[in-house]
Tab-separated table of C-alpha atoms and ligand atoms in Angstrom:
chain	number	residue	atom	x	y	z
A	24	MET	CA	84.547	105.373	70.697
A	25	GLU	CA	84.930	108.986	71.860
A	26	ILE	CA	85.304	109.389	75.443
A	27	CYS	CA	85.478	112.252	78.130
A	28	ILE	CA	87.199	111.579	81.319
A	29	VAL	CA	86.590	114.141	84.098
A	30	GLY	CA	89.348	114.242	86.613
A	31	ALA	CA	92.847	113.488	85.830
A	32	GLY	CA	94.008	111.768	89.297
A	33	TYR	CA	94.904	107.778	89.893
A	34	VAL	CA	91.479	106.822	88.625
A	35	GLY	CA	90.821	109.156	85.957
A	36	LEU	CA	94.176	109.125	84.348
A	37	THR	CA	94.527	105.282	84.719
A	38	THR	CA	91.003	105.017	82.869
A	39	ALA	CA	91.767	107.425	80.267
A	40	VAL	CA	94.986	105.811	79.307
A	41	CYS	CA	93.591	102.258	79.395
A	42	PHE	CA	90.588	103.681	77.179
A	43	ALA	CA	92.917	105.039	74.729
A	44	GLU	CA	94.940	101.803	74.566
A	45	MET	CA	91.754	99.945	73.629
A	46	GLY	CA	91.648	102.236	70.751
A	47	ASN	CA	89.330	104.991	71.921
A	48	GLU	CA	89.689	108.677	71.541
A	49	VAL	CA	89.677	110.109	75.083
A	50	LYS	CA	89.506	113.614	76.209
A	51	ILE	CA	90.684	114.302	79.854
A	52	ILE	CA	89.190	117.477	81.568
A	53	ASP	CA	90.802	118.805	84.917
A	54	ILE	CA	90.792	121.895	86.833
A	55	ASP	CA	94.381	121.585	87.602
A	56	LYS	CA	96.448	123.422	84.993
A	57	GLU	CA	99.859	121.870	85.948
A	58	LYS	CA	98.428	118.317	85.623
A	59	ILE	CA	96.993	119.033	82.378
A	60	GLU	CA	100.110	120.725	81.143
A	61	LYS	CA	102.097	117.760	82.081
A	62	ILE	CA	99.631	115.286	80.258
A	63	LYS	CA	99.736	117.510	77.270
A	64	SER	CA	103.614	117.427	77.196
A	65	GLY	CA	103.622	113.623	77.394
A	66	ILE	CA	104.515	113.474	81.197
A	67	ALA	CA	102.308	111.458	83.727
A	68	PRO	CA	101.704	113.696	86.626
A	69	ILE	CA	101.417	110.932	89.210
A	70	TYR	CA	103.422	107.874	89.605
A	71	GLU	CA	101.954	104.505	88.457
A	72	GLU	CA	103.754	101.410	87.389
A	73	GLY	CA	103.563	101.423	83.507
A	74	LEU	CA	101.669	104.667	83.208
A	75	GLN	CA	104.291	106.556	81.751
A	76	LYS	CA	104.918	104.371	78.875
A	77	LEU	CA	101.109	103.357	78.006
A	78	MET	CA	100.335	107.409	78.158
A	79	GLU	CA	103.397	108.065	75.715
A	80	LYS	CA	102.515	105.050	73.436
A	81	ASN	CA	98.779	106.509	73.126
A	82	LEU	CA	99.315	110.313	73.410
A	83	ASP	CA	98.033	110.674	69.835
A	84	ARG	CA	94.554	109.361	71.012
A	85	ILE	CA	94.661	111.588	74.253
A	86	GLU	CA	93.657	115.169	74.522
A	87	ALA	CA	94.007	116.991	77.820
A	88	THR	CA	92.265	120.172	78.603
A	89	THR	CA	91.025	122.358	81.161
A	90	SER	CA	88.013	123.430	79.451
A	91	TYR	CA	84.523	121.506	79.701
A	92	SER	CA	84.148	121.654	76.048
A	93	ILE	CA	82.514	118.331	75.365
A	94	GLU	CA	81.551	116.894	72.018
A	95	GLU	CA	81.929	113.145	73.433
A	96	ASN	CA	78.759	111.458	74.234
A	97	ILE	CA	80.221	109.135	77.022
A	98	ILE	CA	81.402	111.211	79.901
A	99	PHE	CA	83.093	109.570	82.956
A	100	ILE	CA	83.233	111.495	86.484
A	101	CYS	CA	86.303	110.323	88.224
A	102	VAL	CA	87.024	113.364	90.469
A	103	GLY	CA	88.013	113.060	94.009
A	104	THR	CA	85.667	112.397	97.020
A	105	PRO	CA	87.528	113.288	100.154
A	106	SER	CA	86.399	113.132	103.711
A	107	LEU	CA	84.709	116.067	105.364
A	108	PRO	CA	85.861	116.782	109.131
A	109	ASP	CA	82.604	114.561	110.252
A	110	GLY	CA	83.579	111.723	108.141
A	111	LYS	CA	81.078	112.085	105.348
A	112	ILE	CA	82.343	112.623	101.919
A	113	ASN	CA	82.992	115.989	100.524
A	114	LEU	CA	80.746	115.891	97.257
A	115	LYS	CA	81.876	119.428	96.264
A	116	TYR	CA	84.062	117.919	93.390
A	117	VAL	CA	81.594	115.453	91.995
A	118	LEU	CA	78.745	117.965	92.173
A	119	ASP	CA	81.031	120.786	90.418
A	120	ALA	CA	81.935	118.210	87.910
A	121	ALA	CA	78.298	117.069	87.075
A	122	GLU	CA	77.165	120.680	86.880
A	123	ASN	CA	79.719	121.595	84.352
A	124	VAL	CA	79.340	118.331	82.454
A	125	ALA	CA	75.445	119.246	82.459
A	126	LYS	CA	76.006	122.753	81.217
A	127	ASN	CA	78.326	121.604	78.197
A	128	MET	CA	77.248	118.082	77.132
A	129	LYS	CA	75.427	117.340	74.017
A	130	GLU	CA	71.939	115.838	74.308
A	131	GLU	CA	71.531	112.140	74.741
A	132	SER	CA	74.773	111.704	76.666
A	133	ILE	CA	75.798	108.852	78.777
A	134	ILE	CA	77.220	110.169	82.291
A	135	VAL	CA	79.285	107.643	84.245
A	136	ILE	CA	80.044	108.153	87.684
A	137	LYS	CA	83.131	106.197	88.866
A	138	SER	CA	83.908	108.309	91.954
A	139	THR	CA	83.154	106.432	95.010
A	140	ILE	CA	79.973	107.941	96.442
A	141	PHE	CA	77.627	106.975	99.285
A	142	PRO	CA	74.700	104.401	97.988
A	143	GLY	CA	71.906	106.624	96.836
A	144	THR	CA	74.013	109.647	95.582
A	145	THR	CA	73.907	109.231	92.044
A	146	GLN	CA	70.039	108.842	91.707
A	147	LYS	CA	69.209	111.068	94.659
A	148	ILE	CA	71.606	113.962	94.328
A	149	VAL	CA	73.508	113.952	91.099
A	150	LYS	CA	70.964	112.947	88.737
A	151	PRO	CA	68.507	115.613	89.722
A	152	LEU	CA	71.456	118.261	89.527
A	153	ILE	CA	71.982	117.165	86.046
A	154	GLU	CA	68.436	117.379	85.118
A	155	LYS	CA	68.028	121.066	85.972
A	156	TYR	CA	69.816	121.529	82.691
A	157	GLY	CA	66.807	120.405	80.553
A	158	LYS	CA	69.005	117.850	78.284
A	159	LYS	CA	68.189	114.097	77.783
A	160	PHE	CA	70.885	111.902	79.323
A	161	SER	CA	71.342	108.347	80.911
A	162	ILE	CA	73.159	108.289	84.030
A	163	ALA	CA	75.294	105.120	85.230
A	164	MET	CA	77.462	104.263	88.323
A	165	ASN	CA	80.601	102.392	87.573
A	166	PRO	CA	82.733	101.741	90.562
A	167	GLU	CA	86.545	101.531	90.336
A	168	PHE	CA	88.336	98.669	92.132
A	169	LEU	CA	91.834	99.250	90.991
A	170	ARG	CA	94.797	99.552	93.400
A	171	GLU	CA	97.213	102.247	93.393
A	172	GLY	CA	100.631	100.801	92.419
A	173	LYS	CA	98.833	98.354	90.181
A	174	ALA	CA	96.431	100.573	88.578
A	175	ILE	CA	97.000	99.753	84.882
A	176	TYR	CA	97.044	95.984	85.588
A	177	ASP	CA	93.907	95.985	87.639
A	178	PHE	CA	92.060	98.352	85.259
A	179	MET	CA	92.897	96.097	82.424
A	180	ASN	CA	92.488	92.746	84.544
A	181	PRO	CA	89.497	93.469	86.968
A	182	ASP	CA	87.928	90.463	88.787
A	183	ARG	CA	84.584	91.934	87.690
A	184	ILE	CA	82.996	94.960	86.200
A	185	VAL	CA	80.048	96.497	87.903
A	186	ILE	CA	77.669	98.713	85.811
A	187	GLY	CA	74.758	100.320	87.820
A	188	ILE	CA	72.161	101.766	85.222
A	189	GLU	CA	68.736	102.831	85.102
A	190	ASP	CA	68.269	102.009	81.324
A	191	GLY	CA	69.246	99.797	78.486
A	192	LYS	CA	71.110	102.369	76.491
A	193	ALA	CA	73.882	103.055	79.065
A	194	GLU	CA	74.056	99.283	79.638
A	195	ASN	CA	74.661	98.563	76.057
A	196	VAL	CA	77.131	101.205	75.552
A	197	LEU	CA	79.227	100.531	78.499
A	198	ARG	CA	79.227	96.848	77.562
A	199	LYS	CA	80.515	97.651	74.070
A	200	LEU	CA	83.193	99.977	75.652
A	201	TYR	CA	84.430	97.276	78.261
A	202	GLU	CA	84.285	94.633	75.264
A	203	PRO	CA	88.074	94.115	75.166
A	204	ILE	CA	88.362	93.593	78.949
A	205	LYS	CA	87.931	89.862	79.818
A	206	ALA	CA	85.768	89.824	82.911
A	207	PRO	CA	82.238	89.172	84.255
A	208	ILE	CA	80.072	92.100	84.096
A	209	ILE	CA	77.266	92.573	86.772
A	210	ILE	CA	74.562	94.635	85.934
A	211	THR	CA	72.956	96.382	89.040
A	212	THR	CA	71.012	99.438	89.914
A	213	PRO	CA	73.201	102.633	90.400
A	214	THR	CA	72.665	102.335	94.529
A	215	GLU	CA	73.703	98.745	94.341
A	216	ALA	CA	76.715	99.665	92.444
A	217	GLU	CA	77.505	102.282	94.910
A	218	MET	CA	76.999	99.757	97.712
A	219	ILE	CA	79.286	96.850	96.089
A	220	LYS	CA	82.227	99.785	96.117
A	221	TYR	CA	81.627	100.391	99.629
A	222	ALA	CA	80.978	96.930	100.968
A	223	SER	CA	84.099	95.566	99.082
A	224	ASN	CA	86.462	98.187	100.703
A	225	ALA	CA	84.782	97.681	104.028
A	226	LEU	CA	85.286	93.871	104.008
A	227	LEU	CA	88.907	94.278	102.778
A	228	ALA	CA	89.545	96.757	105.744
A	229	THR	CA	87.973	94.677	108.171
A	230	LYS	CA	90.058	91.706	107.252
A	231	ILE	CA	93.224	93.902	107.821
A	232	SER	CA	92.067	95.088	110.983
A	233	PHE	CA	91.136	91.463	111.990
A	234	ALA	CA	94.712	90.270	111.093
A	235	ASN	CA	96.026	93.286	113.066
A	236	GLU	CA	93.954	92.097	116.189
A	237	ILE	CA	94.991	88.739	115.991
A	238	GLY	CA	98.588	89.921	115.305
A	239	ASN	CA	98.567	91.909	118.517
A	240	LEU	CA	97.729	88.906	120.441
A	241	CYS	CA	100.494	86.864	118.655
A	242	LYS	CA	102.975	89.373	119.661
A	243	ILE	CA	101.828	88.908	123.511
A	244	LEU	CA	102.091	85.251	122.968
A	245	GLY	CA	105.549	85.239	121.135
A	246	ILE	CA	104.083	83.457	118.201
A	247	ASP	CA	104.278	84.459	114.660
A	248	VAL	CA	101.070	85.974	112.979
A	249	TYR	CA	102.302	85.589	109.554
A	250	LYS	CA	102.422	81.685	109.870
A	251	VAL	CA	98.987	81.951	111.701
A	252	MET	CA	97.515	84.078	109.046
A	253	LYS	CA	98.919	81.792	106.457
A	254	GLY	CA	96.968	78.912	108.031
A	255	VAL	CA	93.864	80.937	108.217
A	256	GLY	CA	94.269	82.161	104.629
A	257	MET	CA	94.507	78.750	103.205
A	258	ASP	CA	90.708	78.030	103.748
A	259	HIS	CA	89.248	78.701	100.474
A	260	ARG	CA	86.351	80.452	102.064
A	261	ILE	CA	88.554	82.978	103.603
A	262	SER	CA	91.278	83.743	101.153
A	263	PRO	CA	94.993	84.406	101.752
A	264	TYR	CA	94.725	88.135	100.574
A	265	PHE	CA	94.319	91.220	103.008
A	266	LEU	CA	95.621	89.314	105.937
A	267	ASP	CA	99.159	90.729	106.195
A	268	ALA	CA	99.287	92.252	109.996
A	269	GLY	CA	101.031	95.471	110.286
A	270	ILE	CA	100.614	99.111	111.057
A	271	GLY	CA	97.203	99.305	109.597
A	272	PHE	CA	95.590	100.458	106.235
A	273	GLY	CA	96.032	103.848	104.742
A	274	GLY	CA	95.646	105.205	101.437
A	275	SER	CA	93.076	107.588	99.958
A	276	CYS	CA	90.315	104.736	99.992
A	277	PHE	CA	89.843	102.461	102.936
A	278	PRO	CA	89.808	105.182	105.594
A	279	LYS	CA	87.501	107.668	103.914
A	280	ASP	CA	85.162	105.051	102.720
A	281	LEU	CA	84.742	103.640	105.959
A	282	LYS	CA	84.234	106.632	107.612
A	283	ALA	CA	81.700	107.749	105.030
A	284	LEU	CA	79.938	104.452	105.602
A	285	TYR	CA	79.847	104.925	109.043
A	286	VAL	CA	78.330	108.246	109.311
A	287	GLY	CA	76.128	107.739	106.292
A	288	SER	CA	74.504	104.728	107.865
A	289	LYS	CA	74.228	106.493	111.411
A	290	GLU	CA	72.504	109.383	109.483
A	291	LEU	CA	69.949	106.851	108.278
A	292	GLY	CA	69.342	105.589	111.824
A	293	TYR	CA	71.861	102.547	111.997
A	294	GLU	CA	75.004	102.501	113.658
A	295	MET	CA	77.541	100.125	112.148
A	296	ASP	CA	79.383	98.794	115.127
A	297	LEU	CA	81.665	96.357	113.184
A	298	ILE	CA	83.038	99.332	110.967
A	299	LYS	CA	83.427	101.573	113.902
A	300	ALA	CA	85.708	99.084	115.627
A	301	VAL	CA	87.765	98.311	112.523
A	302	LEU	CA	88.333	102.177	112.279
A	303	GLU	CA	89.394	102.478	115.759
A	304	LEU	CA	91.619	99.742	115.650
A	305	ASN	CA	93.409	101.091	112.628
A	306	ASP	CA	93.660	104.409	114.364
A	307	LYS	CA	95.377	102.817	117.374
A	308	GLN	CA	97.662	100.224	115.406
A	309	PRO	CA	100.160	102.638	113.972
A	310	LEU	CA	101.001	103.808	117.801
A	311	GLN	CA	102.099	100.131	118.688
A	312	VAL	CA	105.363	100.951	116.797
A	313	ILE	CA	105.946	103.966	119.444
A	314	LYS	CA	104.958	101.599	122.414
A	315	ILE	CA	107.643	99.183	121.364
A	316	LEU	CA	110.309	101.803	120.809
A	317	GLU	CA	109.610	103.310	124.018
A	318	LYS	CA	110.462	100.009	125.559
A	319	TYR	CA	113.954	100.513	124.588
A	320	MET	CA	114.481	104.192	124.898
A	321	ASP	CA	113.173	107.937	125.760
A	322	VAL	CA	112.933	109.244	122.273
A	323	ASN	CA	113.393	112.752	123.306
A	324	GLY	CA	116.381	114.144	121.201
A	325	LYS	CA	116.991	110.745	119.587
A	326	ASN	CA	117.590	110.264	115.745
A	327	ILE	CA	114.912	108.234	114.336
A	328	ALA	CA	115.270	106.726	110.797
A	329	VAL	CA	111.846	106.554	109.155
A	330	LEU	CA	111.907	104.204	106.188
A	331	GLY	CA	108.957	104.486	104.067
A	332	LEU	CA	106.392	107.149	103.824
A	333	ALA	CA	103.894	106.142	101.162
A	334	PHE	CA	100.994	104.580	102.329
A	335	LYS	CA	102.179	101.293	100.413
A	336	ALA	CA	104.887	100.344	98.085
A	337	ASN	CA	104.904	101.270	94.680
A	338	THR	CA	103.031	104.368	94.947
A	339	ASP	CA	104.028	108.250	95.831
A	340	ASP	CA	100.650	108.641	97.567
A	341	VAL	CA	100.874	109.435	101.135
A	342	ARG	CA	97.269	110.172	101.934
A	343	GLU	CA	96.400	108.787	105.284
A	344	SER	CA	99.771	106.882	105.223
A	345	ARG	CA	100.279	105.157	108.726
A	346	SER	CA	103.589	106.843	108.711
A	347	ILE	CA	101.796	110.330	109.366
A	348	PRO	CA	100.568	109.352	112.945
A	349	ILE	CA	103.886	107.599	113.888
A	350	ILE	CA	105.816	110.882	112.746
A	351	GLU	CA	103.386	113.110	114.272
A	352	LYS	CA	103.726	111.112	117.682
A	353	LEU	CA	107.648	110.950	117.518
A	354	MET	CA	107.841	114.941	116.988
A	355	GLU	CA	105.303	115.364	119.897
A	356	LYS	CA	107.854	113.520	122.011
A	357	GLY	CA	111.025	115.502	120.632
A	358	ALA	CA	112.590	112.840	118.317
A	359	ILE	CA	114.592	113.834	115.320
A	360	ILE	CA	113.060	112.585	112.339
A	361	LYS	CA	115.350	111.392	109.363
A	362	ALA	CA	113.054	110.095	106.699
A	363	TYR	CA	113.514	108.310	103.320
A	364	ASP	CA	111.069	107.022	100.823
A	365	PRO	CA	112.191	106.077	97.178
A	366	MET	CA	108.873	108.091	95.860
A	367	ALA	CA	106.772	109.923	98.213
A	368	MET	CA	108.957	112.411	99.850
A	369	GLU	CA	107.747	115.261	97.725
A	370	ASN	CA	104.207	114.499	98.805
A	371	MET	CA	105.128	114.159	102.669
A	372	LYS	CA	106.787	117.472	102.532
A	373	LYS	CA	103.430	118.998	102.554
A	374	PHE	CA	102.544	117.307	105.773
A	375	PHE	CA	105.959	117.541	107.454
A	376	PRO	CA	107.801	120.398	105.945
A	377	ARG	CA	110.475	120.560	108.864
A	378	ILE	CA	111.634	116.741	109.228
A	379	ILE	CA	114.923	115.713	107.765
A	380	TYR	CA	114.444	114.090	104.224
A	381	CYS	CA	117.197	112.061	103.367
A	382	LYS	CA	118.574	111.238	99.731
A	383	SER	CA	119.268	107.517	100.605
A	384	VAL	CA	118.623	104.862	103.206
A	385	ALA	CA	122.289	105.126	104.188
A	386	GLU	CA	121.997	108.817	104.925
A	387	ALA	CA	118.861	108.288	106.940
A	388	LEU	CA	120.494	105.261	108.918
A	389	GLU	CA	123.644	107.285	109.767
A	390	ASN	CA	123.898	107.661	113.542
A	391	ALA	CA	120.211	106.499	114.002
A	392	ASP	CA	119.264	105.483	117.293
A	393	ALA	CA	116.479	103.491	115.906
A	394	CYS	CA	114.897	102.451	112.648
A	395	LEU	CA	111.268	102.057	111.773
A	396	ILE	CA	110.170	100.362	108.493
A	397	LEU	CA	106.883	101.519	107.739
A	398	THR	CA	106.338	100.702	103.985
A	399	ASP	CA	107.168	97.599	102.373
A	400	TRP	CA	109.312	98.701	99.470
A	401	LYS	CA	111.377	96.083	97.736
A	402	GLU	CA	114.456	98.162	98.298
A	403	PHE	CA	113.923	97.706	101.859
A	404	GLU	CA	114.368	93.889	101.837
A	405	LYS	CA	118.107	94.152	102.291
A	406	LEU	CA	119.442	96.962	104.400
A	407	ASP	CA	123.008	97.898	105.797
A	408	PHE	CA	122.617	98.743	109.211
A	409	SER	CA	126.289	99.069	110.331
A	410	LYS	CA	126.131	102.930	110.470
A	411	MET	CA	123.589	103.216	113.088
A	412	ARG	CA	124.381	104.232	116.454
A	413	ASN	CA	121.949	102.119	118.084
A	414	LYS	CA	120.851	98.844	116.129
A	415	LEU	CA	117.136	98.853	117.112
A	416	VAL	CA	114.988	98.143	114.200
A	417	ILE	CA	111.265	97.931	114.363
A	418	GLU	CA	109.181	96.555	111.397
A	419	GLY	CA	105.708	97.922	110.732
A	420	ARG	CA	105.613	96.004	107.703
A	421	LYS	CA	107.175	92.675	107.181
A	422	VAL	CA	109.984	93.266	104.519
A	423	LEU	CA	113.356	92.472	105.785
A	424	LYS	CA	114.850	89.163	104.525
A	425	SER	CA	117.599	89.342	107.145
A	426	ARG	CA	117.713	90.190	110.907
A	427	GLU	CA	121.415	89.442	111.598
A	428	GLY	CA	123.206	91.998	113.755
A	429	ILE	CA	120.174	93.923	114.808
A	430	ILE	CA	117.953	94.347	117.895
A	431	TYR	CA	114.785	93.269	115.964
A	432	GLU	CA	110.866	93.859	116.948
A	433	GLY	CA	108.073	93.343	114.521
A	434	VAL	CA	104.896	95.409	115.047
A	435	CYS	CA	102.804	92.213	115.723
A	436	TRP	CA	105.009	89.557	115.390
B	204	NAD	N1	92.732	106.108	94.246
B	204	NAD	C1	92.471	104.847	94.269
B	204	NAD	O1	93.035	103.891	94.419
B	204	NAD	C2	90.834	104.721	93.950
B	204	NAD	C3	90.503	103.421	93.611
B	204	NAD	C4	89.225	103.236	93.474
B	204	NAD	C5	88.427	104.393	93.428
B	204	NAD	N2	88.848	105.663	93.808
B	204	NAD	C6	87.755	106.596	93.671
B	204	NAD	O2	87.904	107.429	92.666
B	204	NAD	C7	87.876	108.683	92.960
B	204	NAD	C8	88.921	109.443	92.513
B	204	NAD	O3	90.112	108.989	93.233
B	204	NAD	P1	91.668	109.510	92.878
B	204	NAD	O4	92.374	108.874	93.730
B	204	NAD	O5	91.724	109.506	91.309
B	204	NAD	O6	91.464	111.181	93.115
B	204	NAD	P2	92.746	112.317	92.970
B	204	NAD	O7	92.582	113.235	94.088
B	204	NAD	O8	93.801	111.457	92.473
B	204	NAD	O9	92.222	112.971	91.578
B	204	NAD	C9	90.910	113.600	91.447
B	204	NAD	C10	91.137	114.609	90.282
B	204	NAD	O10	89.975	115.319	90.131
B	204	NAD	C11	90.317	116.757	89.500
B	204	NAD	N3	89.243	117.537	89.921
B	204	NAD	C12	88.659	117.887	90.963
B	204	NAD	N4	87.390	118.688	90.892
B	204	NAD	C13	87.229	118.466	89.389
B	204	NAD	C14	86.435	119.225	88.646
B	204	NAD	N5	85.252	119.871	89.038
B	204	NAD	N6	86.530	119.221	87.436
B	204	NAD	C15	87.555	118.386	86.834
B	204	NAD	N7	88.587	117.813	87.523
B	204	NAD	C16	88.464	118.143	88.880
B	204	NAD	C17	91.570	116.962	90.728
B	204	NAD	O11	92.237	118.196	90.141
B	204	NAD	C18	92.216	115.820	90.687
B	204	NAD	O12	93.350	115.723	89.474
B	204	NAD	C19	87.628	108.987	94.425
B	204	NAD	O13	86.123	108.814	94.569
B	204	NAD	C20	88.130	107.771	94.968
B	204	NAD	O14	87.383	107.115	96.352
B	204	NAD	C21	90.102	105.639	94.264
């Protein structure tokens, strides 16, 4: 099949490369010239496990362009939906993309929204905008559930494929397109599909905040929240996933999607108290690390090694990373930050151009008065703390294999 993907970010590029791998001809459109040039020259503009190789393998089936010249009949919109200052999503990118698609698409196209948008948006806002251009089309909403760091695997092995449609034509085409993927397909309305995505993210984030809340109490009680949550997660009604206590959830999805759900529902006259509490706890959780650190020292003028900037391991993405509020607070208190991350330092420089970025863990730990571990990168499992001035190590994510020779604290264990 011939497919057009609008937006070459984590979702768009993964979708494009995976559809190409399934034998489809794929065109990628993005307004970011640099990204498109990289893709054209065979370089993945983002880091995702396996993406570079799979892209190279299928390069002859992938065309990348900044121009909206669309001959394909199936068009996926995968552009970003970041938060506005009030928490609602910024629909600008989706609407710009939809308008450009509407102007340039062929008659009888199928437009599939993959971006995460508030329930009702596809039918009430995107569809009427495209209709203004007078062409016949079908619209569908096909939310994406992939995790960054495991994007290719997740795309190819989803738990389910959700297809929100208004007519049988879109359903048939999308069923055929997804045929090579062995996963149950659930057919819904576009609004239900949008809500499935928000409700899934909200529930996963709630599990994390719940584990953190229990973890904060476990810390006071002097017991191990990981053992507690292991016991909790063995109940099949609960499942062991997303119960790792730590410094909270970050990334480009959970924080923004929960805010959008909360603000959007409030506009409809319903205040989601549970979602509000999940977000509030998540804002407070990273600061637990500072509280623990200040039990040991006044951080003013101290060298603090910050290991891990990405919002989680195996990605270079720092959006809403929990290391951001921690670094902000440390800077406010006059600490000298020596940061290291295997992948995410370039991206973090946009947030903190003036902290010290180290080439290695060893450089960050040299003469450090304390070390904070904020991302669960595998390379942090075994660390040599011998060059630290003071051997205080605080873990925000549980990753260390040994705690020998250090003064150790876990954020909530
Ligand atoms: N990142 C994830 O893990 C993930 C998972 C599931 C769903 N989602 C959702 O998928 C959507 C995309 O997320 P992402 O992380 O891939 O975003 P991203 O920021 O990585 O990429 C978005 C891309 O869209 C491009 N773009 C913006 N406006 C455009 C336009 N008018 N025409 C063409 N290209 C345009 C940008 O240049 C950028 O390359 C969001 O709604 C997000 O919530 C993301």
